């Protein structure tokens, strides 16, 4: 399980300034139905963290542990637009930059406790377990929408 505080520690050590409670679990969005089917069987999840000046992805390995590396950095200054749309049980996040269009899929918070994002984002708070993906979902999506509106 990926602890949110561990994400922040990894990012701070890499020189980033993570913004508290703007962290969710994502995958790269598949391009078509065939890719959706094969993607279903892969556990290629990432922690999607909004930082002071950029969005950063940290990979999660097969044992649900964080890798101490940054897989992708998207500076806010390069973002032209952000769009979030619903796709069945997921939200698709489309980010258009100066050079690319990058699509991610994030499992919706309502079923997160029963899906991979909830399993990966569970952490203990005393005797209680919490799911930081679910807790951070709305605020993270709203912050993304405010980054840049499509022209």
CSV table of N, CA and C in Angstrom, one decimal:
chain,number,residue,atom,x,y,z
A,1,UNK,N,0.8,-1.2,0.0
A,1,UNK,CA,0.0,0.0,0.0
A,1,UNK,C,0.9,1.2,0.0
A,2,UNK,N,0.5,2.2,-0.8
A,2,UNK,CA,1.3,3.4,-0.9
A,2,UNK,C,0.8,4.5,0.0
A,3,UNK,N,1.6,4.8,1.0
A,3,UNK,CA,1.2,5.8,2.0
A,3,UNK,C,1.4,7.2,1.4
A,4,UNK,N,0.4,8.0,1.6
A,4,UNK,CA,0.4,9.4,1.0
A,4,UNK,C,1.7,10.1,1.5
A,5,UNK,N,2.0,10.0,2.8
A,5,UNK,CA,3.1,10.7,3.3
A,5,UNK,C,4.4,10.2,2.7
A,6,UNK,N,4.5,8.9,2.3
A,6,UNK,CA,5.7,8.3,1.6
A,6,UNK,C,5.8,9.0,0.3
A,7,UNK,N,4.7,9.2,-0.4
A,7,UNK,CA,4.7,9.9,-1.7
A,7,UNK,C,5.4,11.3,-1.6
A,8,UNK,N,4.9,12.0,-0.6
A,8,UNK,CA,5.4,13.4,-0.3
A,8,UNK,C,6.9,13.3,0.0
A,9,UNK,N,7.3,12.3,0.7
A,9,UNK,CA,8.7,12.2,1.1
A,9,UNK,C,9.6,12.0,-0.2
A,10,UNK,N,9.2,11.1,-1.0
A,10,UNK,CA,9.9,10.8,-2.3
A,10,UNK,C,10.0,12.0,-3.1
A,11,UNK,N,8.9,12.7,-3.3
A,11,UNK,CA,8.8,13.9,-4.1
A,11,UNK,C,9.7,15.0,-3.5
A,12,UNK,N,9.6,15.2,-2.2
A,12,UNK,CA,10.4,16.3,-1.6
A,12,UNK,C,11.9,16.0,-1.8
A,13,UNK,N,12.3,14.7,-1.7
A,13,UNK,CA,13.7,14.3,-1.9
A,13,UNK,C,14.1,14.5,-3.3
A,14,UNK,N,13.2,14.5,-4.3
A,14,UNK,CA,13.5,14.7,-5.7
A,14,UNK,C,13.4,16.2,-6.0
A,15,UNK,N,13.1,17.0,-5.1
A,15,UNK,CA,13.1,18.5,-5.3
A,15,UNK,C,11.8,19.1,-5.7
A,16,UNK,N,10.7,18.3,-5.5
A,16,UNK,CA,9.4,18.9,-5.8
A,16,UNK,C,8.7,19.4,-4.5
A,17,UNK,N,7.6,20.2,-4.6
A,17,UNK,CA,6.9,20.6,-3.5
A,17,UNK,C,5.4,20.2,-3.6
A,18,UNK,N,5.1,18.9,-3.1
A,18,UNK,CA,3.8,18.4,-3.3
A,18,UNK,C,2.8,19.2,-2.5
A,19,UNK,N,1.6,19.3,-3.0
A,19,UNK,CA,0.5,20.0,-2.3
A,19,UNK,C,-0.4,18.9,-1.6
A,20,UNK,N,-0.5,19.1,-0.3
A,20,UNK,CA,-1.2,18.1,0.5
A,20,UNK,C,-2.6,17.9,0.1
A,21,UNK,N,-3.0,16.6,0.1
A,21,UNK,CA,-4.4,16.2,-0.2
A,21,UNK,C,-4.8,16.4,-1.7
A,22,UNK,N,-3.8,16.6,-2.6
A,22,UNK,CA,-4.1,16.6,-4.0
A,22,UNK,C,-3.3,15.5,-4.7
A,23,UNK,N,-3.7,14.3,-4.2
A,23,UNK,CA,-3.0,13.0,-4.7
A,23,UNK,C,-4.1,12.0,-5.0
A,24,UNK,N,-4.0,11.4,-6.1
A,24,UNK,CA,-4.9,10.2,-6.5
A,24,UNK,C,-4.1,9.1,-7.2
A,25,UNK,N,-4.7,8.0,-7.4
A,25,UNK,CA,-4.2,6.9,-8.1
A,25,UNK,C,-4.7,6.9,-9.6
A,26,UNK,N,-3.8,6.8,-10.5
A,26,UNK,CA,-4.2,6.8,-12.0
A,26,UNK,C,-3.5,5.7,-12.7
A,27,UNK,N,-4.0,5.4,-13.9
A,27,UNK,CA,-3.3,4.6,-15.0
A,27,UNK,C,-3.3,5.4,-16.2
A,28,UNK,N,-2.5,5.1,-17.2
A,28,UNK,CA,-2.6,5.7,-18.5
A,28,UNK,C,-3.8,5.2,-19.1
A,29,UNK,N,-4.6,6.1,-19.7
A,29,UNK,CA,-5.9,5.7,-20.4
A,29,UNK,C,-5.6,4.9,-21.6
A,30,UNK,N,-6.3,3.8,-21.8
A,30,UNK,CA,-6.2,3.0,-23.0
A,30,UNK,C,-6.8,3.7,-24.2
A,31,UNK,N,-6.3,3.5,-25.4
A,31,UNK,CA,-6.7,4.2,-26.6
A,31,UNK,C,-8.0,3.7,-27.2
A,32,UNK,N,-8.3,2.3,-27.0
A,32,UNK,CA,-9.5,1.7,-27.6
A,32,UNK,C,-10.0,0.6,-26.8
A,33,UNK,N,-11.0,-0.1,-27.2
A,33,UNK,CA,-11.6,-1.2,-26.5
A,33,UNK,C,-10.6,-2.4,-26.3
A,34,UNK,N,-9.9,-2.7,-27.3
A,34,UNK,CA,-8.9,-3.8,-27.2
A,34,UNK,C,-7.9,-3.5,-26.1
A,35,UNK,N,-7.4,-2.2,-26.1
A,35,UNK,CA,-6.5,-1.8,-25.1
A,35,UNK,C,-7.1,-1.8,-23.7
A,36,UNK,N,-8.4,-1.5,-23.6
A,36,UNK,CA,-9.1,-1.5,-22.3
A,36,UNK,C,-9.1,-2.9,-21.8
A,37,UNK,N,-9.3,-3.9,-22.6
A,37,UNK,CA,-9.4,-5.3,-22.2
A,37,UNK,C,-8.0,-5.8,-21.7
A,38,UNK,N,-7.0,-5.5,-22.4
A,38,UNK,CA,-5.6,-5.9,-22.0
A,38,UNK,C,-5.2,-5.1,-20.8
A,39,UNK,N,-5.5,-3.8,-20.8
A,39,UNK,CA,-5.1,-3.0,-19.7
A,39,UNK,C,-5.7,-3.4,-18.4
A,40,UNK,N,-6.9,-4.0,-18.4
A,40,UNK,CA,-7.6,-4.5,-17.2
A,40,UNK,C,-6.8,-5.5,-16.4
A,41,UNK,N,-5.9,-6.3,-17.1
A,41,UNK,CA,-5.1,-7.3,-16.5
A,41,UNK,C,-3.7,-6.8,-16.0
A,42,UNK,N,-3.4,-5.6,-16.3
A,42,UNK,CA,-2.1,-5.0,-15.9
A,42,UNK,C,-2.3,-4.1,-14.7
A,43,UNK,N,-1.3,-4.2,-13.8
A,43,UNK,CA,-1.3,-3.4,-12.6
A,43,UNK,C,-0.3,-2.2,-12.7
A,44,UNK,N,-0.4,-1.5,-13.8
A,44,UNK,CA,0.5,-0.3,-14.0
A,44,UNK,C,-0.2,1.0,-13.5
A,45,UNK,N,-0.1,1.1,-12.1
A,45,UNK,CA,-0.7,2.3,-11.5
A,45,UNK,C,0.3,3.3,-11.1
A,46,UNK,N,-0.1,4.5,-11.0
A,46,UNK,CA,0.8,5.6,-10.6
A,46,UNK,C,0.1,6.5,-9.6
A,47,UNK,N,0.9,7.1,-8.7
A,47,UNK,CA,0.4,8.1,-7.9
A,47,UNK,C,0.5,9.4,-8.7
A,48,UNK,N,-0.6,10.1,-8.8
A,48,UNK,CA,-0.7,11.4,-9.5
A,48,UNK,C,-0.8,12.5,-8.5
A,49,UNK,N,0.3,13.3,-8.4
A,49,UNK,CA,0.4,14.3,-7.4
A,49,UNK,C,0.6,15.7,-8.0
A,50,UNK,N,-0.3,16.6,-7.5
A,50,UNK,CA,-0.2,18.0,-7.9
A,50,UNK,C,0.8,18.6,-6.9
A,51,UNK,N,1.8,19.3,-7.5
A,51,UNK,CA,2.8,20.0,-6.8
A,51,UNK,C,2.7,21.5,-7.0
A,52,UNK,N,3.6,22.2,-6.4
A,52,UNK,CA,3.6,23.7,-6.6
A,52,UNK,C,3.6,24.1,-8.0
A,53,UNK,N,4.5,23.5,-8.8
A,53,UNK,CA,4.7,24.0,-10.2
A,53,UNK,C,4.5,23.0,-11.3
A,54,UNK,N,4.1,21.7,-10.9
A,54,UNK,CA,3.9,20.7,-11.8
A,54,UNK,C,3.1,19.5,-11.3
A,55,UNK,N,2.7,18.7,-12.2
A,55,UNK,CA,2.0,17.4,-11.9
A,55,UNK,C,3.1,16.3,-12.0
A,56,UNK,N,3.2,15.4,-11.0
A,56,UNK,CA,4.2,14.4,-11.0
A,56,UNK,C,3.6,13.0,-10.8
A,57,UNK,N,4.1,12.1,-11.6
A,57,UNK,CA,3.6,10.7,-11.4
A,57,UNK,C,4.8,9.9,-10.8
A,58,UNK,N,4.4,9.1,-9.8
A,58,UNK,CA,5.3,8.1,-9.2
A,58,UNK,C,4.7,6.7,-9.4
A,59,UNK,N,5.5,5.8,-10.0
A,59,UNK,CA,5.0,4.5,-10.2
A,59,UNK,C,4.9,3.6,-9.0
A,60,UNK,N,3.9,2.7,-9.0
A,60,UNK,CA,3.7,1.8,-7.9
A,60,UNK,C,4.0,0.4,-8.5
A,61,UNK,N,4.8,-0.4,-7.8
A,61,UNK,CA,5.3,-1.6,-8.3
A,61,UNK,C,4.2,-2.7,-8.0
A,62,UNK,N,4.5,-3.9,-8.5
A,62,UNK,CA,3.6,-5.1,-8.4
A,62,UNK,C,3.2,-5.4,-6.9
A,63,UNK,N,4.0,-5.0,-6.0
A,63,UNK,CA,3.8,-5.4,-4.6
A,63,UNK,C,3.1,-4.2,-3.9
A,64,UNK,N,2.5,-3.3,-4.6
A,64,UNK,CA,1.8,-2.1,-4.1
A,64,UNK,C,2.7,-1.2,-3.3
A,65,UNK,N,4.0,-1.2,-3.6
A,65,UNK,CA,4.9,-0.3,-3.0
A,65,UNK,C,5.3,0.8,-4.0
A,66,UNK,N,5.7,1.9,-3.5
A,66,UNK,CA,6.1,3.0,-4.3
A,66,UNK,C,7.5,2.8,-4.8
A,67,UNK,N,7.8,3.1,-6.1
A,67,UNK,CA,9.1,3.1,-6.6
A,67,UNK,C,9.7,4.5,-6.3
A,68,UNK,N,10.9,4.5,-5.9
A,68,UNK,CA,11.6,5.8,-5.6
A,68,UNK,C,12.1,6.5,-6.8
A,69,UNK,N,11.1,6.8,-7.7
A,69,UNK,CA,11.5,7.5,-9.0
A,69,UNK,C,10.3,8.3,-9.4
A,70,UNK,N,10.5,9.2,-10.3
A,70,UNK,CA,9.5,10.0,-10.9
A,70,UNK,C,9.3,9.5,-12.3
A,71,UNK,N,8.1,9.1,-12.7
A,71,UNK,CA,7.9,8.5,-14.0
A,71,UNK,C,7.6,9.6,-15.0
A,72,UNK,N,7.0,10.7,-14.6
A,72,UNK,CA,6.6,11.8,-15.5
A,72,UNK,C,6.4,13.0,-14.7
A,73,UNK,N,6.8,14.1,-15.3
A,73,UNK,CA,6.7,15.5,-14.8
A,73,UNK,C,6.1,16.4,-15.8
A,74,UNK,N,4.9,17.0,-15.5
A,74,UNK,CA,4.3,17.9,-16.4
A,74,UNK,C,4.2,19.3,-15.8
A,75,UNK,N,5.1,20.2,-16.2
A,75,UNK,CA,5.1,21.6,-15.6
A,75,UNK,C,3.8,22.3,-16.0
A,76,UNK,N,3.2,23.0,-15.0
A,76,UNK,CA,2.0,23.7,-15.3
A,76,UNK,C,2.2,24.7,-16.5
A,77,UNK,N,3.4,25.2,-16.6
A,77,UNK,CA,3.6,26.2,-17.7
A,77,UNK,C,3.4,25.7,-19.1
A,78,UNK,N,3.5,24.3,-19.2
A,78,UNK,CA,3.4,23.7,-20.5
A,78,UNK,C,1.9,23.2,-20.8
A,79,UNK,N,1.0,23.3,-19.8
A,79,UNK,CA,-0.3,22.8,-20.0
A,79,UNK,C,-1.2,23.8,-20.7
A,80,UNK,N,-1.8,23.4,-21.8
A,80,UNK,CA,-2.7,24.2,-22.6
A,80,UNK,C,-4.2,24.0,-22.1
A,81,UNK,N,-4.5,22.8,-21.8
A,81,UNK,CA,-5.9,22.5,-21.4
A,81,UNK,C,-6.0,21.2,-20.6
A,82,UNK,N,-7.0,21.2,-19.7
A,82,UNK,CA,-7.3,20.0,-18.9
A,82,UNK,C,-8.8,19.7,-19.0
A,83,UNK,N,-9.1,18.4,-19.3
A,83,UNK,CA,-10.5,18.0,-19.4
A,83,UNK,C,-10.7,16.8,-18.6
A,84,UNK,N,-11.8,16.7,-17.9
A,84,UNK,CA,-12.1,15.5,-17.1
A,84,UNK,C,-13.5,15.1,-17.5
A,85,UNK,N,-13.6,13.8,-18.0
A,85,UNK,CA,-14.8,13.2,-18.4
A,85,UNK,C,-15.1,11.9,-17.7
A,86,UNK,N,-16.4,11.5,-17.6
A,86,UNK,CA,-16.7,10.2,-17.0
A,86,UNK,C,-16.7,9.2,-18.1
A,87,UNK,N,-16.2,8.0,-17.7
A,87,UNK,CA,-16.2,6.9,-18.7
A,87,UNK,C,-16.5,5.6,-17.8
A,88,UNK,N,-17.8,5.3,-17.8
A,88,UNK,CA,-18.3,4.2,-17.0
A,88,UNK,C,-17.9,4.4,-15.5
A,89,UNK,N,-17.1,3.5,-15.0
A,89,UNK,CA,-16.7,3.6,-13.6
A,89,UNK,C,-15.4,4.4,-13.3
A,90,UNK,N,-15.0,5.1,-14.3
A,90,UNK,CA,-13.7,5.9,-14.2
A,90,UNK,C,-13.9,7.3,-14.7
A,91,UNK,N,-12.9,8.1,-14.4
A,91,UNK,CA,-12.9,9.5,-14.9
A,91,UNK,C,-11.6,9.5,-15.8
A,92,UNK,N,-11.8,10.1,-17.0
A,92,UNK,CA,-10.6,10.2,-17.9
A,92,UNK,C,-10.1,11.6,-17.8
A,93,UNK,N,-8.8,11.8,-17.5
A,93,UNK,CA,-8.2,13.1,-17.4
A,93,UNK,C,-7.3,13.3,-18.6
A,94,UNK,N,-7.7,14.3,-19.4
A,94,UNK,CA,-6.9,14.6,-20.7
A,94,UNK,C,-6.2,15.9,-20.5
A,95,UNK,N,-4.9,15.8,-20.6
A,95,UNK,CA,-4.0,17.0,-20.4
A,95,UNK,C,-3.4,17.3,-21.8
A,96,UNK,N,-3.6,18.4,-22.3
A,96,UNK,CA,-2.9,18.9,-23.5
A,96,UNK,C,-1.8,19.8,-23.2
A,97,UNK,N,-0.6,19.5,-23.6
A,97,UNK,CA,0.6,20.3,-23.3
A,97,UNK,C,1.1,21.0,-24.6
A,98,UNK,N,2.2,21.7,-24.5
A,98,UNK,CA,2.8,22.3,-25.7
A,98,UNK,C,3.1,21.2,-26.8
A,99,UNK,N,3.4,20.0,-26.4
A,99,UNK,CA,3.9,19.0,-27.3
A,99,UNK,C,3.1,17.7,-27.4
A,100,UNK,N,2.2,17.4,-26.4
A,100,UNK,CA,1.6,16.1,-26.3
A,100,UNK,C,0.1,16.3,-25.8
A,101,UNK,N,-0.6,15.2,-26.0
A,101,UNK,CA,-1.9,15.0,-25.3
A,101,UNK,C,-1.7,13.7,-24.5
A,102,UNK,N,-1.9,13.8,-23.2
A,102,UNK,CA,-1.7,12.7,-22.3
A,102,UNK,C,-3.0,12.4,-21.6
A,103,UNK,N,-3.4,11.1,-21.6
A,103,UNK,CA,-4.7,10.7,-21.0
A,103,UNK,C,-4.4,9.7,-19.9
A,104,UNK,N,-5.1,10.0,-18.8
A,104,UNK,CA,-5.1,9.1,-17.6
A,104,UNK,C,-6.5,8.7,-17.3
A,105,UNK,N,-6.6,7.6,-16.6
A,105,UNK,CA,-7.9,7.2,-16.1
A,105,UNK,C,-7.7,7.0,-14.6
A,106,UNK,N,-8.7,7.5,-13.9
A,106,UNK,CA,-8.8,7.4,-12.4
A,106,UNK,C,-10.1,6.8,-12.0
A,107,UNK,N,-10.0,5.8,-11.1
A,107,UNK,CA,-11.2,5.1,-10.7
A,107,UNK,C,-12.0,6.1,-9.8
A,108,UNK,N,-13.3,6.1,-10.1
A,108,UNK,CA,-14.2,7.0,-9.3
A,108,UNK,C,-14.2,6.6,-7.9
A,109,UNK,N,-14.4,7.6,-7.0
A,109,UNK,CA,-14.2,7.5,-5.6
A,109,UNK,C,-15.3,6.6,-5.0
A,110,UNK,N,-16.5,6.6,-5.6
A,110,UNK,CA,-17.6,5.8,-5.0
A,110,UNK,C,-17.4,4.3,-4.8
A,111,UNK,N,-16.7,3.7,-5.7
A,111,UNK,CA,-16.4,2.3,-5.6
A,111,UNK,C,-14.9,2.0,-5.3
A,112,UNK,N,-14.2,3.1,-5.0
A,112,UNK,CA,-12.8,2.9,-4.8
A,112,UNK,C,-12.4,1.9,-3.7
A,113,UNK,N,-13.2,1.8,-2.7
A,113,UNK,CA,-12.9,0.9,-1.6
A,113,UNK,C,-12.8,-0.6,-2.1
A,114,UNK,N,-13.5,-0.9,-3.2
A,114,UNK,CA,-13.6,-2.2,-3.7
A,114,UNK,C,-12.8,-2.4,-4.9
A,115,UNK,N,-12.0,-1.4,-5.4
A,115,UNK,CA,-11.2,-1.5,-6.6
A,115,UNK,C,-9.8,-1.3,-6.3
A,116,UNK,N,-8.9,-1.4,-7.3
A,116,UNK,CA,-7.5,-1.3,-7.1
A,116,UNK,C,-7.0,0.0,-6.5
A,117,UNK,N,-7.6,1.1,-6.9
A,117,UNK,CA,-7.2,2.4,-6.3
A,117,UNK,C,-7.4,2.4,-4.8
A,118,UNK,N,-8.4,1.8,-4.3
A,118,UNK,CA,-8.7,1.8,-2.8
A,118,UNK,C,-7.7,0.9,-2.1
A,119,UNK,N,-7.4,-0.2,-2.8
A,119,UNK,CA,-6.4,-1.2,-2.2
A,119,UNK,C,-5.0,-0.5,-2.1
A,120,UNK,N,-4.7,0.2,-3.2
A,120,UNK,CA,-3.3,0.8,-3.3
A,120,UNK,C,-3.2,2.0,-2.4
A,121,UNK,N,-4.3,2.7,-2.1
A,121,UNK,CA,-4.3,3.9,-1.3
A,121,UNK,C,-4.8,3.8,0.1
A,122,UNK,N,-4.9,2.6,0.6
A,122,UNK,CA,-5.3,2.4,2.0
A,122,UNK,C,-4.2,2.7,2.9
A,123,UNK,N,-4.5,3.4,4.0
A,123,UNK,CA,-3.4,3.6,5.0
A,123,UNK,C,-4.1,3.6,6.4
A,124,UNK,N,-3.3,3.3,7.4
A,124,UNK,CA,-3.9,3.2,8.8
A,124,UNK,C,-3.8,4.6,9.4
A,125,UNK,N,-4.8,5.0,10.1
A,125,UNK,CA,-4.8,6.1,11.0
A,125,UNK,C,-5.3,5.7,12.3
A,126,UNK,N,-4.4,5.3,13.2
A,126,UNK,CA,-4.7,4.7,14.5
A,126,UNK,C,-5.3,3.3,14.2
A,127,UNK,N,-6.5,3.1,14.7
A,127,UNK,CA,-7.2,1.8,14.5
A,127,UNK,C,-8.1,1.8,13.2
A,128,UNK,N,-8.2,3.0,12.6
A,128,UNK,CA,-9.0,3.2,11.4
A,128,UNK,C,-8.2,3.2,10.2
A,129,UNK,N,-8.8,2.5,9.1
A,129,UNK,CA,-8.2,2.6,7.8
A,129,UNK,C,-8.8,3.7,7.0
A,130,UNK,N,-8.0,4.3,6.2
A,130,UNK,CA,-8.6,5.4,5.3
A,130,UNK,C,-8.1,5.1,3.9
A,131,UNK,N,-8.8,5.7,2.9
A,131,UNK,CA,-8.5,5.5,1.5
A,131,UNK,C,-8.2,6.9,1.0
A,132,UNK,N,-6.9,7.3,0.9
A,132,UNK,CA,-6.6,8.7,0.5
A,132,UNK,C,-7.0,9.0,-1.0
A,133,UNK,N,-7.1,8.0,-1.8
A,133,UNK,CA,-7.6,8.3,-3.2
A,133,UNK,C,-9.0,8.8,-3.1
A,134,UNK,N,-9.8,8.1,-2.4
A,134,UNK,CA,-11.2,8.5,-2.2
A,134,UNK,C,-11.4,9.8,-1.5
A,135,UNK,N,-10.6,10.0,-0.5
A,135,UNK,CA,-10.7,11.3,0.3
A,135,UNK,C,-10.2,12.5,-0.6
A,136,UNK,N,-9.2,12.3,-1.4
A,136,UNK,CA,-8.6,13.4,-2.2
A,136,UNK,C,-9.3,13.6,-3.6
A,137,UNK,N,-10.1,12.7,-4.0
A,137,UNK,CA,-10.6,12.7,-5.4
A,137,UNK,C,-11.2,14.0,-5.8
A,138,UNK,N,-12.2,14.4,-5.1
A,138,UNK,CA,-13.0,15.6,-5.5
A,138,UNK,C,-12.0,16.9,-5.6
A,139,UNK,N,-11.2,17.1,-4.6
A,139,UNK,CA,-10.4,18.2,-4.5
A,139,UNK,C,-9.3,18.2,-5.6
A,140,UNK,N,-8.8,17.0,-5.9
A,140,UNK,CA,-7.8,16.9,-7.0
A,140,UNK,C,-8.4,17.1,-8.3
A,141,UNK,N,-9.6,16.6,-8.6
A,141,UNK,CA,-10.3,16.8,-9.9
A,141,UNK,C,-10.6,18.3,-10.0
A,142,UNK,N,-11.1,18.9,-9.0
A,142,UNK,CA,-11.4,20.4,-9.1
A,142,UNK,C,-10.2,21.2,-9.3
A,143,UNK,N,-9.1,20.9,-8.6
A,143,UNK,CA,-7.8,21.6,-8.8
A,143,UNK,C,-7.3,21.4,-10.3
A,144,UNK,N,-7.4,20.2,-10.8
A,144,UNK,CA,-7.0,20.0,-12.2
A,144,UNK,C,-7.9,20.8,-13.2
A,145,UNK,N,-9.2,20.9,-13.0
A,145,UNK,CA,-10.0,21.6,-13.9
A,145,UNK,C,-9.7,23.1,-13.8
A,146,UNK,N,-9.2,23.6,-12.7
A,146,UNK,CA,-8.8,25.0,-12.6
A,146,UNK,C,-7.5,25.4,-13.2
A,147,UNK,N,-6.7,24.4,-13.5
A,147,UNK,CA,-5.3,24.7,-14.1
A,147,UNK,C,-5.4,25.5,-15.3
A,148,UNK,N,-6.1,25.0,-16.3
A,148,UNK,CA,-6.3,25.7,-17.6
A,148,UNK,C,-7.6,25.2,-18.2
A,149,UNK,N,-8.4,26.2,-18.5
A,149,UNK,CA,-9.7,25.9,-19.2
A,149,UNK,C,-9.4,25.8,-20.7
A,150,UNK,N,-10.1,24.9,-21.5
A,150,UNK,CA,-9.9,24.9,-22.9
A,150,UNK,C,-10.2,26.2,-23.6
A,151,UNK,N,-9.5,26.6,-24.6
A,151,UNK,CA,-9.7,27.9,-25.2
A,151,UNK,C,-11.0,27.9,-26.1
